[in-house]
Coordinates of N, CA and C in Angstrom, one line a residue:
X785 N 63.2 73.8 34.8 CA 64.6 74.3 34.6 C 65.7 73.3 35.3
X786 N 66.8 73.0 34.7 CA 67.7 72.1 35.3 C 68.3 72.6 36.5
X787 N 68.4 71.8 37.5 CA 68.9 72.3 38.8 C 70.3 72.5 38.7
X788 N 70.8 73.6 39.2 CA 72.4 73.8 39.1 C 72.9 73.7 40.5
X789 N 74.0 73.2 40.4 CA 74.8 72.9 41.6 C 75.7 74.2 41.9
X790 N 75.6 74.6 43.1 CA 76.5 75.7 43.5 C 77.6 75.1 44.3
X791 N 78.9 75.5 43.9 CA 80.1 75.0 44.6 C 80.6 76.0 45.6
X792 N 80.6 75.8 46.9 CA 80.9 76.8 47.7 C 82.4 77.1 47.5
X793 N 82.5 78.5 47.6 CA 84.0 79.0 47.4 C 84.5 79.2 48.8
X794 N 85.6 78.6 49.1 CA 86.3 78.7 50.4 C 86.7 80.1 50.6
X795 N 86.6 80.5 51.8 CA 87.1 81.9 52.2 C 88.6 81.9 52.3
X796 N 89.3 82.8 51.9 CA 90.7 82.9 52.0 C 91.0 83.3 53.5
X797 N 91.7 82.5 54.2 CA 92.0 82.6 55.4 C 93.6 82.6 55.6
X798 N 94.2 83.5 56.4 CA 95.8 83.5 56.5 C 96.0 82.5 57.4
X799 N 96.8 81.5 56.9 CA 97.3 80.4 57.8 C 98.2 80.9 58.8
X800 N 98.3 80.4 59.9 CA 99.1 80.7 61.0 C 100.5 80.2 60.6
X801 N 101.4 81.1 61.0 CA 102.9 80.8 60.7 C 103.3 79.7 61.5
X802 N 104.0 78.7 61.0 CA 104.5 77.6 61.7 C 105.3 78.1 62.9
X803 N 105.0 77.2 64.1 CA 105.7 77.7 65.3 C 107.2 77.7 65.2
X804 N 107.7 76.7 64.4 CA 109.2 76.6 64.2 C 109.8 77.9 63.8
X805 N 109.0 78.7 62.9 CA 109.4 80.0 62.3 C 109.6 81.0 63.4
X806 N 108.7 80.9 64.4 CA 108.6 81.9 65.5 C 109.7 81.7 66.3
X807 N 110.2 80.4 66.7 CA 111.4 80.1 67.4 C 112.6 80.7 66.7
X808 N 112.7 80.4 65.4 CA 113.8 80.9 64.7 C 113.8 82.5 64.8
X809 N 112.8 83.2 64.6 CA 112.7 84.6 64.8 C 113.3 85.1 66.2
X810 N 112.8 84.4 67.1 CA 113.2 84.8 68.6 C 114.7 84.6 68.7
X811 N 115.3 83.4 68.2 CA 116.6 83.2 68.2 C 117.5 84.3 67.5
X812 N 116.9 84.8 66.4 CA 117.6 85.8 65.7 C 117.6 87.1 66.5
X813 N 116.5 87.4 67.0 CA 116.4 88.7 67.9 C 117.3 88.7 69.1
X814 N 117.5 87.5 69.8 CA 118.3 87.4 70.9 C 119.7 87.5 70.5
X815 N 120.0 86.8 69.4 CA 121.4 86.8 68.8 C 121.9 88.3 68.5
X816 N 121.0 89.0 67.9 CA 121.3 90.4 67.5 C 121.5 91.3 68.8
X817 N 120.6 91.0 69.8 CA 120.8 91.8 71.1 C 122.2 91.4 71.8
X818 N 122.6 90.1 71.8 CA 123.8 89.7 72.4 C 125.0 90.2 71.6
X819 N 125.0 90.3 70.4 CA 126.1 90.8 69.7 C 126.2 92.3 69.9
X820 N 125.0 92.9 69.8 CA 125.0 94.4 70.0 C 125.5 94.8 71.5
X821 N 125.2 94.1 72.4 CA 125.7 94.3 73.8 C 127.3 94.1 73.8
X822 N 127.8 93.1 73.3 CA 129.2 93.0 73.2 C 129.8 94.0 72.4
X823 N 129.4 94.4 71.3 CA 130.0 95.5 70.4 C 130.0 96.7 71.2
X824 N 128.8 97.1 71.8 CA 128.6 98.4 72.5 C 129.7 98.6 73.7
X825 N 130.0 97.5 74.3 CA 130.7 97.6 75.6 C 132.2 97.1 75.6
X826 N 132.6 96.5 74.3 CA 133.9 95.9 74.5 C 134.6 96.2 73.0
X827 N 134.2 97.1 72.4 CA 134.9 97.6 71.1 C 135.3 99.0 71.3
X828 N 134.8 99.9 70.3 CA 135.4 101.2 70.3 C 134.4 102.2 70.9
X829 N 134.7 103.5 71.1 CA 133.9 104.4 71.7 C 132.7 104.7 70.7
X830 N 133.0 104.8 69.4 CA 132.0 105.0 68.4 C 131.0 103.9 68.3
X831 N 131.5 102.7 68.5 CA 130.6 101.7 68.5 C 129.6 101.7 69.8
X832 N 130.3 102.1 70.9 CA 129.3 102.2 72.1 C 128.2 103.3 71.9
X833 N 128.5 104.2 71.0 CA 127.5 105.3 70.8 C 126.4 104.8 69.9
X834 N 126.8 104.1 68.8 CA 125.9 103.9 67.7 C 125.4 102.5 67.7
X835 N 126.0 101.6 68.4 CA 125.5 100.1 68.2 C 124.1 99.8 68.6
X836 N 123.5 100.5 69.8 CA 122.3 100.1 70.3 C 121.2 100.8 69.3
X837 N 121.3 102.1 68.9 CA 120.5 102.6 68.0 C 120.4 102.0 66.6
X838 N 121.4 101.7 66.2 CA 121.5 100.9 64.8 C 120.8 99.5 65.0
X839 N 121.1 98.8 66.1 CA 120.6 97.6 66.3 C 119.1 97.6 66.4
X840 N 118.5 98.7 67.0 CA 117.1 98.8 67.2 C 116.5 99.0 65.8
X841 N 117.0 99.8 65.0 CA 116.6 100.0 63.7 C 116.6 98.7 62.9
X842 N 117.7 97.9 63.0 CA 117.7 96.6 62.2 C 116.6 95.8 62.8
X843 N 116.5 95.6 64.1 CA 115.4 94.8 64.7 C 114.0 95.1 64.2
X844 N 113.8 96.4 64.2 CA 112.5 96.9 63.7 C 112.3 96.6 62.2
X845 N 113.3 96.6 61.4 CA 113.1 96.1 60.0 C 112.9 94.7 59.9
X846 N 113.6 93.9 60.8 CA 113.4 92.5 60.8 C 111.9 92.1 61.3
X847 N 111.6 92.7 62.2 CA 110.2 92.5 62.8 C 109.2 92.7 61.9
X848 N 109.3 93.9 61.2 CA 108.3 94.2 60.1 C 108.3 93.1 59.0
X849 N 109.6 92.8 58.6 CA 109.7 91.9 57.6 C 109.2 90.5 57.8
X850 N 109.1 90.2 59.1 CA 108.7 88.8 59.6 C 107.2 88.9 59.9
X851 N 106.5 90.0 59.7 CA 105.2 90.1 59.9 C 104.5 90.7 61.1
X852 N 105.5 91.3 61.9 CA 104.9 91.9 63.1 C 104.2 93.2 62.8
X853 N 103.0 93.3 63.1 CA 102.2 94.5 62.9 C 102.7 95.6 63.9
X854 N 102.1 96.9 63.7 CA 102.5 98.1 64.3 C 101.9 97.8 65.7
X855 N 100.8 97.3 66.0 CA 100.2 97.0 67.2 C 101.0 96.0 68.1
X856 N 101.5 95.1 67.5 CA 102.4 94.0 68.2 C 103.7 94.7 68.5
X857 N 104.2 95.8 67.8 CA 105.4 96.5 68.1 C 105.2 97.7 69.0
X858 N 103.8 97.8 69.5 CA 103.6 99.0 70.3 C 103.6 100.3 69.8
X859 N 103.6 100.4 68.4 CA 103.7 101.7 67.7 C 102.5 102.0 66.8
X860 N 101.2 101.3 67.2 CA 100.0 101.7 66.6 C 99.5 102.9 67.0
X861 N 99.0 103.9 66.1 CA 98.6 105.3 66.5 C 97.2 105.2 67.4
X862 N 96.6 104.2 67.2 CA 95.2 104.0 68.2 C 95.6 103.9 69.6
X863 N 96.8 103.6 69.9 CA 97.1 103.4 71.4 C 97.9 104.7 71.9
X864 N 98.1 105.7 71.0 CA 98.9 106.8 71.5 C 98.2 107.5 72.8
X865 N 96.9 107.6 72.7 CA 96.2 108.3 73.8 C 96.4 107.5 75.2
X866 N 96.1 106.3 75.3 CA 96.3 105.7 76.6 C 97.8 105.4 76.9
X867 N 98.6 105.5 75.9 CA 100.1 105.4 76.1 C 100.6 106.7 76.7
X868 N 99.9 107.8 76.3 CA 100.4 109.2 76.9 C 99.9 109.3 78.3
X869 N 98.7 108.8 78.6 CA 98.1 109.0 79.9 C 99.0 108.1 80.8
X870 N 99.3 106.9 80.5 CA 100.2 106.0 81.4 C 101.5 106.7 81.5
X871 N 102.0 107.3 80.5 CA 103.3 107.9 80.5 C 103.4 109.1 81.5
X872 N 102.4 110.0 81.5 CA 102.4 111.1 82.3 C 102.3 110.5 83.9
X873 N 101.5 109.5 84.1 CA 101.4 108.9 85.5 C 102.8 108.3 85.8
X874 N 103.5 107.6 84.9 CA 104.7 107.0 85.3 C 105.8 108.1 85.7
X875 N 105.8 109.1 84.9 CA 106.8 110.2 85.2 C 106.5 110.8 86.5
X876 N 105.3 111.1 86.7 CA 104.8 111.9 88.0 C 105.3 111.0 89.2
X877 N 105.0 109.6 89.1 CA 105.5 108.7 90.2 C 106.9 108.8 90.4
X878 N 107.7 108.7 89.4 CA 109.1 108.6 89.5 C 109.6 110.0 90.1
X879 N 109.2 111.1 89.7 CA 109.4 112.4 90.2 C 109.3 112.5 91.7
X880 N 108.1 111.9 92.2 CA 107.8 111.9 93.5 C 108.7 111.0 94.4
X881 N 109.0 109.9 93.9 CA 109.9 109.0 94.5 C 111.4 109.5 94.7
X882 N 111.9 110.1 93.5 CA 113.2 110.6 93.5 C 113.3 111.8 94.5
X883 N 112.3 112.6 94.5 CA 112.2 113.7 95.5 C 112.4 113.3 96.8
X884 N 111.6 112.2 97.2 CA 111.9 111.6 98.6 C 113.2 111.1 98.8
X885 N 113.8 110.3 97.8 CA 115.1 109.8 98.0 C 116.2 110.9 98.0
X886 N 116.0 112.0 97.4 CA 117.0 113.0 97.5 C 116.9 113.8 98.8
X887 N 115.6 113.9 99.4 CA 115.3 114.6 100.7 C 115.8 113.7 101.9
X888 N 115.8 112.4 101.8 CA 116.2 111.5 102.9 C 117.8 111.3 102.9
X889 N 118.5 111.7 103.9 CA 119.8 111.7 104.0 C 120.5 110.3 103.7
X890 N 119.9 109.2 104.2 CA 120.3 107.8 103.9 C 120.3 107.5 102.3
X891 N 119.2 107.8 101.8 CA 119.2 107.4 100.3 C 119.8 108.5 99.4
X892 N 120.1 109.7 99.9 CA 120.6 110.7 99.1 C 122.0 110.2 98.6
X893 N 122.7 109.5 99.4 CA 124.2 109.1 99.0 C 124.1 108.2 97.8
X894 N 123.0 107.5 97.5 CA 123.0 106.6 96.3 C 122.9 107.3 95.1
X895 N 122.7 108.7 95.1 CA 122.6 109.5 93.9 C 123.9 110.1 93.6
X896 N 125.0 109.9 94.4 CA 126.3 110.4 94.2 C 127.1 109.6 93.2
X897 N 126.7 109.7 91.9 CA 127.3 109.1 90.8 C 128.4 110.0 90.1
X898 N 129.6 109.5 89.9 CA 130.7 110.3 89.2 C 130.3 110.8 87.9
X899 N 129.4 110.0 87.2 CA 129.0 110.2 85.8 C 128.2 111.6 85.6
X900 N 127.6 111.9 86.7 CA 126.8 113.1 86.7 C 127.0 114.1 87.7
X901 N 128.4 114.5 87.8 CA 128.9 115.3 88.8 C 128.7 116.8 88.5
X902 N 128.3 117.1 87.2 CA 128.0 118.6 86.8 C 126.6 118.6 86.3
X903 N 126.1 119.8 86.5 CA 124.6 120.1 86.0 C 124.7 120.0 84.5
X904 N 125.6 120.6 83.8 CA 125.6 120.7 82.4 C 125.6 119.2 81.8
X905 N 126.5 118.5 82.3 CA 126.7 117.0 81.9 C 125.4 116.3 82.2
X906 N 124.8 116.5 83.2 CA 123.6 115.7 83.5 C 122.4 116.1 82.6
X907 N 122.4 117.5 82.2 CA 121.4 118.0 81.4 C 121.5 117.4 80.0
X908 N 122.8 117.3 79.5 CA 123.1 116.8 78.2 C 122.7 115.2 78.2
X909 N 123.1 114.5 79.1 CA 122.9 113.2 79.3 C 121.3 112.9 79.4
X910 N 120.6 113.7 80.3 CA 119.3 113.4 80.4 C 118.3 113.8 79.2
X911 N 118.7 114.9 78.4 CA 117.7 115.2 77.4 C 118.2 114.8 76.0
X912 N 119.5 114.4 75.9 CA 119.9 113.9 74.6 C 120.6 112.6 74.6
X913 N 121.6 112.2 75.4 CA 122.1 111.0 75.3 C 121.4 109.9 75.8
X914 N 120.7 110.0 76.9 CA 119.8 108.9 77.5 C 118.7 108.6 76.6
X915 N 117.9 109.5 76.2 CA 116.7 109.1 75.3 C 117.1 108.7 73.9
X916 N 118.2 109.2 73.3 CA 118.5 108.8 72.0 C 119.4 107.5 71.9
X917 N 120.3 107.4 72.9 CA 121.2 106.3 72.8 C 120.8 105.1 73.7
X918 N 119.9 105.3 74.6 CA 119.5 104.2 75.5 C 118.1 104.0 75.4
X919 N 117.3 104.9 75.9 CA 115.9 104.6 76.2 C 115.0 104.3 75.0
X920 N 115.0 105.0 74.0 CA 114.2 104.8 72.8 C 114.7 103.6 72.0
X921 N 115.9 103.4 71.8 CA 116.4 102.2 71.0 C 116.1 100.9 71.9
X922 N 116.4 100.9 73.3 CA 116.2 99.7 74.1 C 114.7 99.4 74.1
X923 N 113.9 100.4 74.2 CA 112.4 100.0 74.2 C 112.0 99.6 72.9
X924 N 112.4 100.1 71.8 CA 112.1 99.5 70.4 C 112.6 98.1 70.4
X925 N 113.7 97.8 70.9 CA 114.2 96.4 70.9 C 113.5 95.5 71.7
X926 N 113.4 95.9 73.0 CA 112.8 94.9 74.1 C 111.3 94.9 74.2
X927 N 110.7 96.1 74.3 CA 109.3 96.1 74.5 C 108.6 96.2 73.2
X928 N 109.3 96.5 72.0 CA 108.8 96.5 70.8 C 109.0 95.0 70.1
X929 N 110.2 94.8 69.5 CA 110.4 93.6 68.6 C 110.5 92.4 69.5
X930 N 111.2 92.5 70.6 CA 111.4 91.2 71.4 C 110.0 90.8 72.1
X931 N 109.3 91.8 72.4 CA 108.0 91.6 73.1 C 107.0 90.9 72.0
X932 N 107.0 91.5 70.8 CA 106.0 91.0 69.9 C 106.5 89.5 69.4
X933 N 107.8 89.3 69.4 CA 108.2 87.9 69.1 C 107.9 87.0 70.1
X934 N 108.3 87.3 71.4 CA 107.9 86.5 72.6 C 106.5 86.2 72.7
X935 N 105.7 87.1 72.4 CA 104.2 86.8 72.5 C 103.8 85.8 71.6
X936 N 104.3 85.8 70.4 CA 104.0 84.8 69.4 C 104.4 83.4 69.7
X937 N 105.6 83.3 70.5 CA 106.0 82.0 70.9 C 105.4 81.6 72.2
X938 N 105.3 82.3 73.4 CA 105.0 81.9 74.6 C 103.9 82.7 75.2
X939 N 103.3 83.7 74.6 CA 102.3 84.5 75.1 C 102.7 85.4 76.3
X940 N 101.7 85.8 77.1 CA 101.9 86.9 77.9 C 103.1 86.6 79.1
X941 N 102.9 85.2 79.5 CA 103.8 84.7 80.5 C 105.3 84.8 80.1
X942 N 105.5 84.3 78.8 CA 106.8 84.4 78.3 C 107.4 85.8 78.1
X943 N 106.5 86.8 77.7 CA 106.9 88.1 77.6 C 107.4 88.6 78.9
X944 N 106.6 88.4 79.9 CA 106.9 88.9 81.3 C 108.3 88.2 81.9
X945 N 108.3 86.9 81.7 CA 109.4 86.1 82.3 C 110.7 86.1 81.5
X946 N 110.6 85.9 80.3 CA 111.8 85.7 79.4 C 112.3 87.3 79.1
X947 N 111.3 88.1 78.7 CA 111.7 89.5 78.4 C 112.3 90.2 79.5
X948 N 111.9 90.1 80.7 CA 112.3 90.7 81.8 C 113.8 90.3 82.2
X949 N 114.0 88.9 82.1 CA 115.3 88.1 82.5 C 116.2 88.8 81.5
X950 N 115.9 88.7 80.2 CA 116.9 89.2 79.1 C 117.2 90.6 79.4
X951 N 116.3 91.4 79.8 CA 116.5 92.9 80.0 C 117.5 93.1 81.1
X952 N 117.3 92.2 82.2 CA 118.3 92.2 83.2 C 119.7 91.8 82.9
X953 N 119.8 90.7 82.1 CA 121.1 90.2 81.7 C 121.8 91.2 80.7
X954 N 120.9 92.1 80.0 CA 121.4 92.9 79.1 C 122.3 94.0 79.9
X955 N 122.1 94.2 81.1 CA 122.8 95.1 81.9 C 124.1 94.8 82.6
X956 N 124.4 93.6 82.4 CA 125.6 93.1 83.1 C 126.9 93.8 82.6
X957 N 127.1 94.0 81.3 CA 128.3 94.7 80.9 C 128.3 96.2 81.3
X958 N 127.2 96.9 81.4 CA 127.1 98.2 81.8 C 127.2 98.4 83.3
X959 N 127.1 97.3 84.1 CA 127.3 97.4 85.6 C 128.7 97.0 86.0
X960 N 129.7 96.8 85.2 CA 131.0 96.3 85.6 C 131.7 97.3 86.6
X961 N 131.4 98.5 86.3 CA 132.1 99.5 87.2 C 131.2 100.3 88.1
X962 N 130.1 99.5 88.5 CA 129.0 100.3 89.0 C 129.3 100.8 90.5
X963 N 130.0 99.9 91.3 CA 130.3 100.2 92.6 C 131.4 101.3 92.7
X964 N 132.4 101.1 91.8 CA 133.6 102.2 91.8 C 133.2 103.6 91.4
X965 N 132.0 103.8 90.8 CA 131.6 105.1 90.3 C 130.5 105.6 91.2
X966 N 130.1 104.8 92.3 CA 128.9 105.4 93.0 C 129.3 105.2 94.5
X967 N 129.4 106.3 95.2 CA 129.9 106.4 96.5 C 129.1 105.5 97.6
X968 N 127.7 105.8 97.3 CA 126.7 105.1 98.2 C 126.7 103.7 98.0
X969 N 126.8 103.1 96.8 CA 126.9 101.6 96.6 C 128.3 101.1 97.2
X970 N 129.2 101.8 96.9 CA 130.7 101.4 97.3 C 130.6 101.3 98.9
X971 N 130.1 102.2 99.5 CA 130.0 102.2 101.0 C 129.2 101.0 101.5
X972 N 128.1 100.6 100.8 CA 127.3 99.6 101.3 C 128.0 98.2 100.9
X973 N 128.3 98.1 99.6 CA 128.7 96.7 99.1 C 130.2 96.5 99.1
X974 N 131.0 97.7 99.2 CA 132.5 97.5 99.2 C 133.0 97.7 97.8
X975 N 134.2 98.0 97.7 CA 134.8 98.4 96.3 C 135.6 97.2 95.8
X976 N 135.8 96.2 96.5 CA 136.5 95.0 95.9 C 135.7 94.3 95.0
X977 N 136.4 92.9 94.7 CA 135.7 92.0 93.7 C 134.4 91.6 94.2
X978 N 134.1 91.3 95.5 CA 132.9 90.9 96.0 C 131.9 92.0 95.9
X979 N 132.2 93.3 96.2 CA 131.4 94.4 96.0 C 130.9 94.6 94.6
X980 N 131.8 94.4 93.6 CA 131.6 94.4 92.2 C 130.5 93.4 91.8
X981 N 130.8 92.2 92.3 CA 129.9 91.1 91.9 C 128.5 91.3 92.4
X982 N 128.5 91.8 93.8 CA 127.2 92.2 94.3 C 126.5 93.2 93.7
X983 N 127.3 94.3 93.2 CA 126.6 95.4 92.4 C 126.0 94.9 91.1
X984 N 126.8 94.0 90.3 CA 126.4 93.5 89.2 C 125.0 92.6 89.4
X985 N 125.0 91.9 90.4 CA 123.9 91.1 90.7 C 122.6 91.9 91.0
X986 N 122.9 93.0 91.7 CA 121.9 93.9 92.1 C 121.4 94.7 90.9
X987 N 122.2 95.0 90.1 CA 121.8 95.8 88.9 C 120.9 94.9 87.9
X988 N 121.4 93.6 87.8 CA 120.5 92.7 86.9 C 119.2 92.5 87.6
X989 N 119.1 92.3 88.9 CA 117.9 92.0 89.6 C 116.9 93.3 89.5
X990 N 117.6 94.5 89.7 CA 116.8 95.7 89.6 C 116.2 96.0 88.1
X991 N 117.2 95.7 87.2 CA 116.7 96.1 85.8 C 115.8 95.0 85.3
X992 N 115.9 93.8 85.8 CA 114.8 92.7 85.5 C 113.5 93.1 86.0
X993 N 113.5 93.6 87.3 CA 112.2 94.1 87.9 C 111.7 95.3 87.1
X994 N 112.5 96.2 86.8 CA 112.1 97.3 85.8 C 111.5 96.9 84.5
X995 N 112.1 95.7 84.0 CA 111.5 95.1 82.9 C 110.1 94.6 83.1
X996 N 109.9 94.1 84.2 CA 108.4 93.7 84.5 C 107.5 94.9 84.4
X997 N 108.0 95.9 85.1 CA 107.1 97.1 85.1 C 106.9 97.7 83.8
X998 N 108.0 97.7 82.9 CA 107.9 98.3 81.5 C 107.0 97.5 80.7
X999 N 107.1 96.1 80.9 CA 106.3 95.2 80.1 C 104.8 95.4 80.5
X1000 N 104.6 95.6 81.8 CA 103.1 95.7 82.2 C 102.6 97.0 81.6
X1001 N 103.3 98.2 81.6 CA 102.9 99.4 81.0 C 102.7 99.2 79.5
X1002 N 103.6 98.4 78.8 CA 103.6 98.1 77.5 C 102.1 97.5 77.1
X1003 N 101.8 96.4 78.0 CA 100.7 95.6 77.6 C 99.5 96.4 78.1
X1004 N 99.5 97.1 79.2 CA 98.3 97.8 79.7 C 97.9 98.8 78.8
X1005 N 98.9 99.6 78.3 CA 98.6 100.8 77.4 C 98.6 100.5 75.9
X1006 N 99.2 99.4 75.5 CA 99.3 98.9 74.1 C 100.4 99.7 73.4
X1007 N 100.9 100.6 74.2 CA 102.0 101.5 73.5 C 103.3 101.6 73.9
X1008 N 104.2 101.9 73.2 CA 105.7 102.0 73.7 C 105.9 103.4 74.4
X1009 N 104.9 104.3 74.2 CA 105.1 105.7 74.8 C 105.2 105.5 76.5
X1010 N 104.5 104.6 77.1 CA 104.5 104.3 78.4 C 105.7 103.9 79.0
X1011 N 106.1 102.8 78.6 CA 107.5 102.2 79.0 C 108.7 103.2 78.6
X1012 N 108.6 103.9 77.5 CA 109.6 104.8 77.1 C 109.7 105.9 78.2
X1013 N 108.5 106.4 78.7 CA 108.5 107.5 79.7 C 108.9 107.1 81.0
X1014 N 108.6 105.8 81.4 CA 109.1 105.4 82.7 C 110.6 105.1 82.6
X1015 N 111.0 104.6 81.6 CA 112.4 104.3 81.4 C 113.3 105.6 81.4
X1016 N 112.7 106.5 80.6 CA 113.6 107.8 80.6 C 113.5 108.4 82.0
X1017 N 112.4 108.4 82.6 CA 112.3 109.2 83.9 C 113.3 108.4 85.0
X1018 N 113.3 107.1 85.0 CA 114.3 106.5 85.9 C 115.6 106.9 85.6
X1019 N 116.0 106.9 84.3 CA 117.5 107.3 84.0 C 117.7 108.8 83.9
X1020 N 116.8 109.5 83.3 CA 117.0 110.9 83.1 C 116.9 111.8 84.3
X1021 N 115.7 111.5 85.0 CA 115.4 112.3 86.2 C 116.5 111.8 87.3
X1022 N 116.8 110.5 87.3 CA 118.0 110.1 88.2 C 119.2 110.9 88.0
X1023 N 119.6 111.1 86.6 CA 120.8 111.9 86.4 C 120.7 113.4 86.7
X1024 N 119.6 113.9 86.8 CA 119.4 115.3 87.2 C 119.5 115.4 88.6
X1025 N 118.8 114.3 89.3 CA 118.9 114.3 90.7 C 120.3 114.2 91.3
X1026 N 121.2 113.3 90.5 CA 122.5 113.2 90.9 C 123.3 114.5 90.9
X1027 N 123.1 115.2 89.8 CA 123.8 116.4 89.6 C 123.3 117.4 90.7
X1028 N 122.1 117.4 91.1 CA 121.5 118.3 92.2 C 122.2 117.9 93.5
X1029 N 122.3 116.6 93.7 CA 123.0 116.1 95.1 C 124.5 116.6 95.0
X1030 N 125.1 116.3 94.0 CA 126.5 116.8 93.9 C 126.7 118.3 94.1
X1031 N 125.8 119.0 93.5 CA 125.9 120.7 93.7 C 125.7 120.9 95.0
X1032 N 124.7 120.3 95.7 CA 124.5 120.7 97.1 C 125.5 120.3 98.0
X1033 N 125.9 119.0 97.8 CA 127.1 118.5 98.7 C 128.3 119.3 98.7
X1034 N 128.6 120.0 97.5 CA 129.9 120.6 97.3 C 129.8 122.2 97.7
X1035 N 128.5 122.6 98.1 CA 128.4 124.0 98.5 C 128.0 124.1 100.0

């Protein structure tokens, strides 16, 4: 029988995307975040309500269109269980810390925020406004799309460093009137220009540090559920605690 030659068929392998494209994706994500922040804080009231949720949806669509998988976005169902466990632990920790903060007279003053002077207002903010307008959209944008994009470009170190710094800078605009609306901070930092600058710098540093914690939870659990829970508990429980302190101080 004549000898037959077998020609090996090469396996189809997905070629890695060019690194330049990953940098372009990152630039687009950052540009969308910057524009969203400016629109949300320096245009109309309705824009301030809708800008961040809409931007999160746009970024999610862009991320999926550029090939980010559900696991890269922290939305894979297989990570729901560990995400839920870390979420419960995060909320329990924040509850314990806030309880101590409210109980100690020195730290109690820092909960006196004019924004949450009524119980009804704090409940609406904690259960509706904060999760839907702030927490979920921000986590989708930062620990979802930005996280996945940064990881493709710079790996874990880039996610922790650049992601956390960007999250801190994201809060500059929202911190412009921080000391004027918080008696405790105004008493410590002062209410003038210097106090305002120190308040903004402190807010950026604090939120950047929070970004590190959110990113750690996101990577540890593989799910957005954990950073969403911690983010909500810091804002939502803080709002409820502020209303409680105001209620007690007025009675």
